[in-house]
Short mmCIF file of C-alpha atoms in Angstrom, two decimals:
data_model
loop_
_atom_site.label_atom_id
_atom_site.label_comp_id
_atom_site.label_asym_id
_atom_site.label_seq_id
_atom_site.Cartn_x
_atom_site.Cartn_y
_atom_site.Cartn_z
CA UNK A 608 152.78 136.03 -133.14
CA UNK A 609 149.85 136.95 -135.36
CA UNK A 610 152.13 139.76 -137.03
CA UNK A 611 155.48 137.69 -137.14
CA UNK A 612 153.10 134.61 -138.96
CA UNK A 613 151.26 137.05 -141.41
CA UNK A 614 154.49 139.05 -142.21
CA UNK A 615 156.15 135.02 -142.92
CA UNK A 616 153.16 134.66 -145.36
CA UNK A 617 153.92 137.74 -147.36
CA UNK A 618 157.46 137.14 -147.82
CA UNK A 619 156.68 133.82 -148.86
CA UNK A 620 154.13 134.58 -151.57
CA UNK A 621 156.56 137.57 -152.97
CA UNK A 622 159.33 135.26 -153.53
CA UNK A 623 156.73 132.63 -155.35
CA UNK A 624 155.13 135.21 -156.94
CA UNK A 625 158.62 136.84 -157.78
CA UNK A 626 159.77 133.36 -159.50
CA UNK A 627 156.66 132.91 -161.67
CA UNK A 628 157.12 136.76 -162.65
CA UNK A 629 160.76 135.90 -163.77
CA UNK A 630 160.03 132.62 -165.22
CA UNK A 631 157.39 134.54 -167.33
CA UNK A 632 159.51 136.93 -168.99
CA UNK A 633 162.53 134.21 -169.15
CA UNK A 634 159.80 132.52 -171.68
CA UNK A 635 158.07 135.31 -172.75
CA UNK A 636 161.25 137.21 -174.24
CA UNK A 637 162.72 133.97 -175.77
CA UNK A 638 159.13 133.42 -177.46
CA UNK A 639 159.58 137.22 -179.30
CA UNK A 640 161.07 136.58 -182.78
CA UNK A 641 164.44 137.48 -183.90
CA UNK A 642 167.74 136.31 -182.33
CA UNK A 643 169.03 138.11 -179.27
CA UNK A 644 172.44 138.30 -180.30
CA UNK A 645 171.68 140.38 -182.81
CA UNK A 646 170.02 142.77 -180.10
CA UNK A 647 173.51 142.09 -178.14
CA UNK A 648 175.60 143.46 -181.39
CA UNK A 649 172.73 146.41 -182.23
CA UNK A 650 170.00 145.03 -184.41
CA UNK A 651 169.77 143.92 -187.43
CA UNK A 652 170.91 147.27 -189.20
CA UNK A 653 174.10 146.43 -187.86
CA UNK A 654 175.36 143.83 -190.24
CA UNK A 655 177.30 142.13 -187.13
CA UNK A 656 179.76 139.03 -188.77
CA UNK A 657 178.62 135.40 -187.93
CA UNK A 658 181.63 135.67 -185.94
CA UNK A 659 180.73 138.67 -183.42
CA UNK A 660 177.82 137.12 -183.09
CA UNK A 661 178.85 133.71 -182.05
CA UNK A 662 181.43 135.42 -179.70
CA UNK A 663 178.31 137.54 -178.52
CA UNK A 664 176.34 133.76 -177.64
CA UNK A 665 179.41 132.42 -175.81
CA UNK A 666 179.54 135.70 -173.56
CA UNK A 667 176.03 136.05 -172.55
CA UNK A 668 175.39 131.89 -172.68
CA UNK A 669 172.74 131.77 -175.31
CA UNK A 670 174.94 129.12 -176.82
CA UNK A 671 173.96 126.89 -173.69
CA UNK A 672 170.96 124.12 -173.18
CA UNK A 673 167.63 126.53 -172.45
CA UNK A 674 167.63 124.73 -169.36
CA UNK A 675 170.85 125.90 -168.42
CA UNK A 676 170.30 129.12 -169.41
CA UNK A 677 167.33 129.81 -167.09
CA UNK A 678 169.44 128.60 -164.07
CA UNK A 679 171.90 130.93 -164.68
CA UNK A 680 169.36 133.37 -165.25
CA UNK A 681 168.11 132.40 -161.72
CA UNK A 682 171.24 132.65 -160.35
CA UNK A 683 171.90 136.23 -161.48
CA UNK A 684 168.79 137.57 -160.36
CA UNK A 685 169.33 135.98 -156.25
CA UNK A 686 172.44 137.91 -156.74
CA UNK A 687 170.44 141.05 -158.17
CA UNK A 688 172.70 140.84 -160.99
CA UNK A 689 170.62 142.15 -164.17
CA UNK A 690 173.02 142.26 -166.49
CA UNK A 691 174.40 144.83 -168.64
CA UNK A 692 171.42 146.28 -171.48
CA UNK A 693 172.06 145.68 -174.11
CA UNK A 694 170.61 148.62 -175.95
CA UNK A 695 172.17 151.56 -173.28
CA UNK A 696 175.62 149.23 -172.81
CA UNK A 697 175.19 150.39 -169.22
CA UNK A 698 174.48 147.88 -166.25
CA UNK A 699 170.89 147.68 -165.62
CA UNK A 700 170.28 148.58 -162.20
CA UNK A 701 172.90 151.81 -162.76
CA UNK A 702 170.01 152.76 -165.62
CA UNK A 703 167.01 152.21 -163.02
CA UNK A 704 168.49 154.14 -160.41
CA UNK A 705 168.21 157.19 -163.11
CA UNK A 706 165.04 156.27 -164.43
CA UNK A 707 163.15 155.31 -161.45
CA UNK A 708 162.53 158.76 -159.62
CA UNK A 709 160.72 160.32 -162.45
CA UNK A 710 158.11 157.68 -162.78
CA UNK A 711 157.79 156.93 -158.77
CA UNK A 712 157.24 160.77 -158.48
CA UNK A 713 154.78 160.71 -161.56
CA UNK A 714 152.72 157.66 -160.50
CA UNK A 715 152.86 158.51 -156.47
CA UNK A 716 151.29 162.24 -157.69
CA UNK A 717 148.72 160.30 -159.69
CA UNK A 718 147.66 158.60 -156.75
CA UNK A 719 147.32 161.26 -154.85
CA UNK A 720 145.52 163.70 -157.02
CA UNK A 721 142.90 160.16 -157.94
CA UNK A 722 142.35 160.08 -154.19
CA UNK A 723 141.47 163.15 -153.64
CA UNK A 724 139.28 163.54 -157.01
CA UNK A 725 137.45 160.35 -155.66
CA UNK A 726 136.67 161.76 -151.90
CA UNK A 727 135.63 164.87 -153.25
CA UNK A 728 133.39 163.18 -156.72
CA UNK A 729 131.91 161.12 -153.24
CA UNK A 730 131.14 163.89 -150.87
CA UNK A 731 129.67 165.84 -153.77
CA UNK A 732 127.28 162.75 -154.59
CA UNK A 733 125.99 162.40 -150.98
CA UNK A 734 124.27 166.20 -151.09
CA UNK A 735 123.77 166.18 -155.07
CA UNK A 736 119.98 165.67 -156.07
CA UNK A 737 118.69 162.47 -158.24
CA UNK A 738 119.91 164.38 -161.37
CA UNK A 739 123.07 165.24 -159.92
CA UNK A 740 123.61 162.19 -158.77
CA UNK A 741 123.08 160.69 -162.39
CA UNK A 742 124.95 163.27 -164.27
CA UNK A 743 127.95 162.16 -161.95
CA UNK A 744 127.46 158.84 -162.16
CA UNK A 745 127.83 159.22 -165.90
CA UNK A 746 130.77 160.83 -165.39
CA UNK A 747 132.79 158.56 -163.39
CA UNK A 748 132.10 156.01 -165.64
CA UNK A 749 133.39 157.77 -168.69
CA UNK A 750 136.30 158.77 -166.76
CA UNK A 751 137.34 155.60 -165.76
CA UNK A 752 136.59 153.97 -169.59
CA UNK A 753 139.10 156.87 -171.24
CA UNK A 754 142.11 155.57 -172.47
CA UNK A 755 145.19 157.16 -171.38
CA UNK A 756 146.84 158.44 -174.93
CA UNK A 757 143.33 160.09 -175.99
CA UNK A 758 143.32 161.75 -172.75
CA UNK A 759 146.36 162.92 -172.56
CA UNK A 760 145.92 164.35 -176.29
CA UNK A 761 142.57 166.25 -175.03
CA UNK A 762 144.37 168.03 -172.48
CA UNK A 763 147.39 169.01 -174.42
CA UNK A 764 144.96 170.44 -177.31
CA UNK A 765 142.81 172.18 -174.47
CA UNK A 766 145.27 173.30 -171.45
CA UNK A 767 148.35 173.80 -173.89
CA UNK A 768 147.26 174.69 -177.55
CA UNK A 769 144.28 176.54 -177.17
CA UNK A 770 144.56 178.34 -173.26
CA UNK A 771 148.01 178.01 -173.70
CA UNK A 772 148.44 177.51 -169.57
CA UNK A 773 150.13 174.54 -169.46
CA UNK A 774 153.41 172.76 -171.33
CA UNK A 775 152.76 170.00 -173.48
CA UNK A 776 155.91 168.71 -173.14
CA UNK A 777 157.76 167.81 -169.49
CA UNK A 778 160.21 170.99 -168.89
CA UNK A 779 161.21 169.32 -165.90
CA UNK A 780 159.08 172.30 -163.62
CA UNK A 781 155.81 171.54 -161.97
CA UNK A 782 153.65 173.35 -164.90
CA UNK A 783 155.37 170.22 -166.56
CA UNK A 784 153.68 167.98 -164.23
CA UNK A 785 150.19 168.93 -164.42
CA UNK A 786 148.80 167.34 -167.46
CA UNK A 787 150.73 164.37 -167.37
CA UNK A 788 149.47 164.03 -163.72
CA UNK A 789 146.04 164.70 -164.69
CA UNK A 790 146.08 162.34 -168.09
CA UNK A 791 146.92 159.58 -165.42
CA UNK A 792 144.75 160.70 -162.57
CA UNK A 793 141.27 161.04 -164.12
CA UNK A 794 140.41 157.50 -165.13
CA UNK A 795 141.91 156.21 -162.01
CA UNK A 796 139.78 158.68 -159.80
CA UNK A 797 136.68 157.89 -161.71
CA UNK A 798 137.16 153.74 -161.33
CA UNK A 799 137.70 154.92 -157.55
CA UNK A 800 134.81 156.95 -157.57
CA UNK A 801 132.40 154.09 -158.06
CA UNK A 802 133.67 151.91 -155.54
CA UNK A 803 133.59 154.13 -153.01
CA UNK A 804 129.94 155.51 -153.49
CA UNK A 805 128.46 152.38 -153.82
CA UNK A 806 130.23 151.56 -150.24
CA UNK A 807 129.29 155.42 -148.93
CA UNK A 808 125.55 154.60 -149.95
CA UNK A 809 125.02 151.06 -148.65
CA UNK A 810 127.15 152.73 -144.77
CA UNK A 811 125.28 155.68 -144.90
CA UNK A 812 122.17 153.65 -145.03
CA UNK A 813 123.47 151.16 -142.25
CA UNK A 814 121.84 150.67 -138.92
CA UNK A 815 124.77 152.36 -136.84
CA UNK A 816 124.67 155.81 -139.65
CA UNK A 817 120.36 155.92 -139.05
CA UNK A 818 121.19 155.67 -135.23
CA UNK A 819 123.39 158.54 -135.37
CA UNK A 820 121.16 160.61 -137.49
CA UNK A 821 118.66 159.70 -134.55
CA UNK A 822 120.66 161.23 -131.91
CA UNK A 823 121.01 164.52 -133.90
CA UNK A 824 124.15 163.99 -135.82
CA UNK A 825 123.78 165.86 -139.39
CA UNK A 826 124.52 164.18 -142.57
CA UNK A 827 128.19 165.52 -143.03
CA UNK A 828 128.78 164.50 -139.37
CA UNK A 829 127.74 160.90 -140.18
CA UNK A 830 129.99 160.89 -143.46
CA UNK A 831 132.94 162.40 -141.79
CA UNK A 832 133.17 160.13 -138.59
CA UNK A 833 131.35 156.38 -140.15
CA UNK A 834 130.86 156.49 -143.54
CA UNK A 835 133.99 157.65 -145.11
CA UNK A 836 136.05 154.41 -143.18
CA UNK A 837 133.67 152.06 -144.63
CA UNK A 838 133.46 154.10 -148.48
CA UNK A 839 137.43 153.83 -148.43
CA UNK A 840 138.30 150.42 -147.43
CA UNK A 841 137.15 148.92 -150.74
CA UNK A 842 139.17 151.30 -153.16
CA UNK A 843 142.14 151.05 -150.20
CA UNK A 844 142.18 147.32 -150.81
CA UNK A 845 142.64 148.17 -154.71
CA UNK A 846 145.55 150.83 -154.01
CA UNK A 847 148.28 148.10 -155.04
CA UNK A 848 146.93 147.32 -157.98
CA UNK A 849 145.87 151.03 -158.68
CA UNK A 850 149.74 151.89 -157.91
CA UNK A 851 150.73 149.12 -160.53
CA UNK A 852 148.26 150.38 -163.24
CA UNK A 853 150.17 153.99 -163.08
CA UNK A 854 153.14 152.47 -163.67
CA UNK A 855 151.99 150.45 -166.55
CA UNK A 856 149.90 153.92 -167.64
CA UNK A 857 153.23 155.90 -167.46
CA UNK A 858 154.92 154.11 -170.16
CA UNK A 859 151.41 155.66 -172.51
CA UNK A 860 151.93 158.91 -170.62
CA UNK A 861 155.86 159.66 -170.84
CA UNK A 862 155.62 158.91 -173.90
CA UNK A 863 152.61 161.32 -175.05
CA UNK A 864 154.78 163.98 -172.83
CA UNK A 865 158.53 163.67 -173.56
CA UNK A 866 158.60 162.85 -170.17
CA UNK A 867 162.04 160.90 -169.32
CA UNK A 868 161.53 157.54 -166.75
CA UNK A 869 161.00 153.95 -166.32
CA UNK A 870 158.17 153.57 -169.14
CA UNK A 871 159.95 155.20 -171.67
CA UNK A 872 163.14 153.11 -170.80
CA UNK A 873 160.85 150.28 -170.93
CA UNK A 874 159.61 150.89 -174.12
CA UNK A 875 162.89 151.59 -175.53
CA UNK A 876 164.43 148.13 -174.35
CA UNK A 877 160.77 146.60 -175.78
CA UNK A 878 162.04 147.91 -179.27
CA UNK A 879 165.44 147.05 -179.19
CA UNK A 880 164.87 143.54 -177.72
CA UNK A 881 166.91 144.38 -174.79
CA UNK A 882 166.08 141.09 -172.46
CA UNK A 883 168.27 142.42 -169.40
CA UNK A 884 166.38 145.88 -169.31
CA UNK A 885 162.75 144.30 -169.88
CA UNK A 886 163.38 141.79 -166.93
CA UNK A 887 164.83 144.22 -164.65
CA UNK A 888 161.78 146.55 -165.09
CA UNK A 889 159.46 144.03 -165.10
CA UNK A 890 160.66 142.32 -162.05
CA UNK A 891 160.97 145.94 -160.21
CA UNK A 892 157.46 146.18 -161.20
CA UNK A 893 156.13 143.22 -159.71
CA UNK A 894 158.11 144.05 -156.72
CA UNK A 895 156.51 147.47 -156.04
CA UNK A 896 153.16 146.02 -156.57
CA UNK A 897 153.95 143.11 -153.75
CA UNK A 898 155.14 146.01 -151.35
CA UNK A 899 152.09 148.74 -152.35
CA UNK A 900 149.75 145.61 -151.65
CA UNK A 901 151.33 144.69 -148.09
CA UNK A 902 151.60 148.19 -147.17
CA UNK A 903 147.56 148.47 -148.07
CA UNK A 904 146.56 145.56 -146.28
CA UNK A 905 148.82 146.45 -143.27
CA UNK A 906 146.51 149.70 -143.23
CA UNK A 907 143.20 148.02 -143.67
CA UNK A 908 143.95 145.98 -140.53
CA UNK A 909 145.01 149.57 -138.75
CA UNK A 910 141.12 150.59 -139.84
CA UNK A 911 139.40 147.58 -139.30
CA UNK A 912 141.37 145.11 -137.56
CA UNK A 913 138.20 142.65 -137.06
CA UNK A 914 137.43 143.01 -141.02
CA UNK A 915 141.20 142.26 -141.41
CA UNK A 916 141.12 139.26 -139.33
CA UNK A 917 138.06 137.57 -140.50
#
C-alpha cells in the first residue's frame, strides 16, 4: 500500500508539474518579440506576402483568442502531438528521436565520470593531511564555480592544440567523447565533492564509525562498509537535478564541440523562434528530470528505508 500510495503521489505531481512547465513556455514563447508566423514562413529574411502569412495564422491558429489557443495547445500535447518545427519542417518528435541519443549518451557519461571523480576526490580527502585536505578543498570549489564554455576551451587548447591527444571537435569515436565528457564532468564532480565530504566527515566521526574503530576495524574498513552510505545519500538525493543540469550544460558543450544532439537542436529552434521544437524539448526535459528524481528517491529508500520514511 505504502508503494502503490507514494507511486500515486509521483504521478500526480509530474502531471502538475508537467502543466505549469507547459503553461510556462506557452507564455514564455508568446512574450519573445517578433511574430511567429514569420518564424512559420522562415524569418524575417524571407519577405513572406501579408497573404502567406495570414494563411500561415489560420493553419497553426494564431489567428484565434490566446485563450483558445492554449487549449488547443493543451490538447495537442495529451495527445503528444508537438507539432511540426517550424525551422527543420519535420514533425517534432521524428527530430527528437534523432537528437536525443547523442545528448542522453553525453549527459549519462557525465554522470558517471562526476561520480566517480567525487568518490575518489572523497576517499583521497579522508587519508590526505591538513594541507592536503585544504589544497583539495580549494579545488573542488573552483571546479564546481568553472563555467562550462571556459572549460571546455581550456581543455581543447591543452588536450587538443598543444598535446595534440585528443579531437577538439566530436568525430563521432570515443577520443571524440573525452573532452566534451570531461568539460561537463569536472564542475559537476567538484559540487559533488563537497557534499559528500562534509557528510563522510560528520559519519566518520559518528558514534557507530568510533565503535567500529574500537573493535579493530581500520579506517578504510569504516569508510567502505558505514561511511560511504551516509557520504552518498546527500549528493544521491541531488542526482535529478545533477542529471537536468547536464542537459542544460550540453546545449554550452555541443556547441563548443560540434557535437550534434538535443542542445544544439535546442539552440537552433531558440534562434529561429521555432515554438513547437522549444516546447517539445523543454517539456522532454522536465520529464527526464521528474523520472531521474523518482528513480533517486526510489534508491534512497533501497539505502535507507527509515531515512526515506521519516
Amino acid at each position: 500500500m505504502k508503494l502503490l500510495a507514494w507511486l500515486g503521489r509521483k504521478v500526480g505531481g509530474a502531471l502538475v508539474v508537467l502543466w505549469l512547465v507547459a503553461t510556462a513556455i506557452f507564455i514564455g514563447v508568446r512574450l519573445i518579440p517578433g511574430d511567429p508566423a514569420e518564424a512559420i514562413m522562415g524569418g524575417p529574411g524571407s519577405q513572406a506576402s501579408a497573404e502567406a502569412l495570414a494563411n500561415a495564422r489560420s493553419e497553426y491558429g494564431l489567428d484565434l483568442p490566446i485563450i483558445s489557443q492554449y487549449f488547443l495547445f493543451l490538447a495537442k500535447l495529451i495527445r503528444l502531438d508537438f507539432g511540426t518545427s517550424y525551422s527543420f519542417k519535420d514533425p517534432v518528435l521524428q527530430i527528437m528521436g534523432e537528437v536525443l541519443p547523442p545528448t542522453i549518451n553525453l549527459a549519462l557519461l557525465a554522470l558517471v565520470v562526476a561520480w566517480l571523480l567525487a568518490l575518489l576526490f572523497a576517499l583521497l580527502a579522508m587519508r590526505a593531511n591538513k594541507f592536503g585536505r585544504l589544497l583539495g578543498n580549494a579545488v573542488e570549489i573552483v571546479a564546481a564555480a568553472v563555467p562550462h564554455f571556459w572549460l571546455g576551451a581550456v581543455l581543447i587548447m591543452l588536450f587538443s592544440s598543444m598535446l595534440g591527444w585528443l579531437p577538439a571537435v566530436a568525430n563521432g569515436t570515443p577520443a571524440g567523447l573525452v573532452l566534451p565528457v570531461l568539460t561537463l564532468a569536472l564542475p559537476l564532480a567538484g559540487f559533488l565533492t563537497q557534499l559528500m565530504r562534509d557528510s563522510l566527515n560528520t559519519a566518520m566521526g559518528s558514534q557507530f564509525a568510533l565503535a567500529a574503530r574500537a573493535r579493530g576495524e581500520s579506517r578504510l574498513t569504516v569508510f567502505r562498509r558505514h561511511g560511504l552510505r551516509h557520504a552518498a545519500l546527500p549528493a544521491l538525493g541531488l542526482t535529478g537535478w545533477a542529471f537536468s543540469s547536464l542537459l542544460s550544460g550540453a546545449v554550452v558543450v555541443e556547441a563548443i564541440f560540434a557535437r550534434p544532439g538535443l542542445g544544439r537542436s535546442l539552440l537552433s529552434a531558440v534562434l529561429a523562434r521555432d515554438i513547437p521544437m522549444v516546447t517539445g524539448i523543454a517539456l522532454f526535459s522536465a520529464l527526464v528530470y521528474i523520472v531521474v528524481m523518482a528513480l533517486t528517491e526510489a534508491i534512497e529508500r533501497l539505502i535507507d528505508p527509515a531515512g526515506a520514511d521519516s
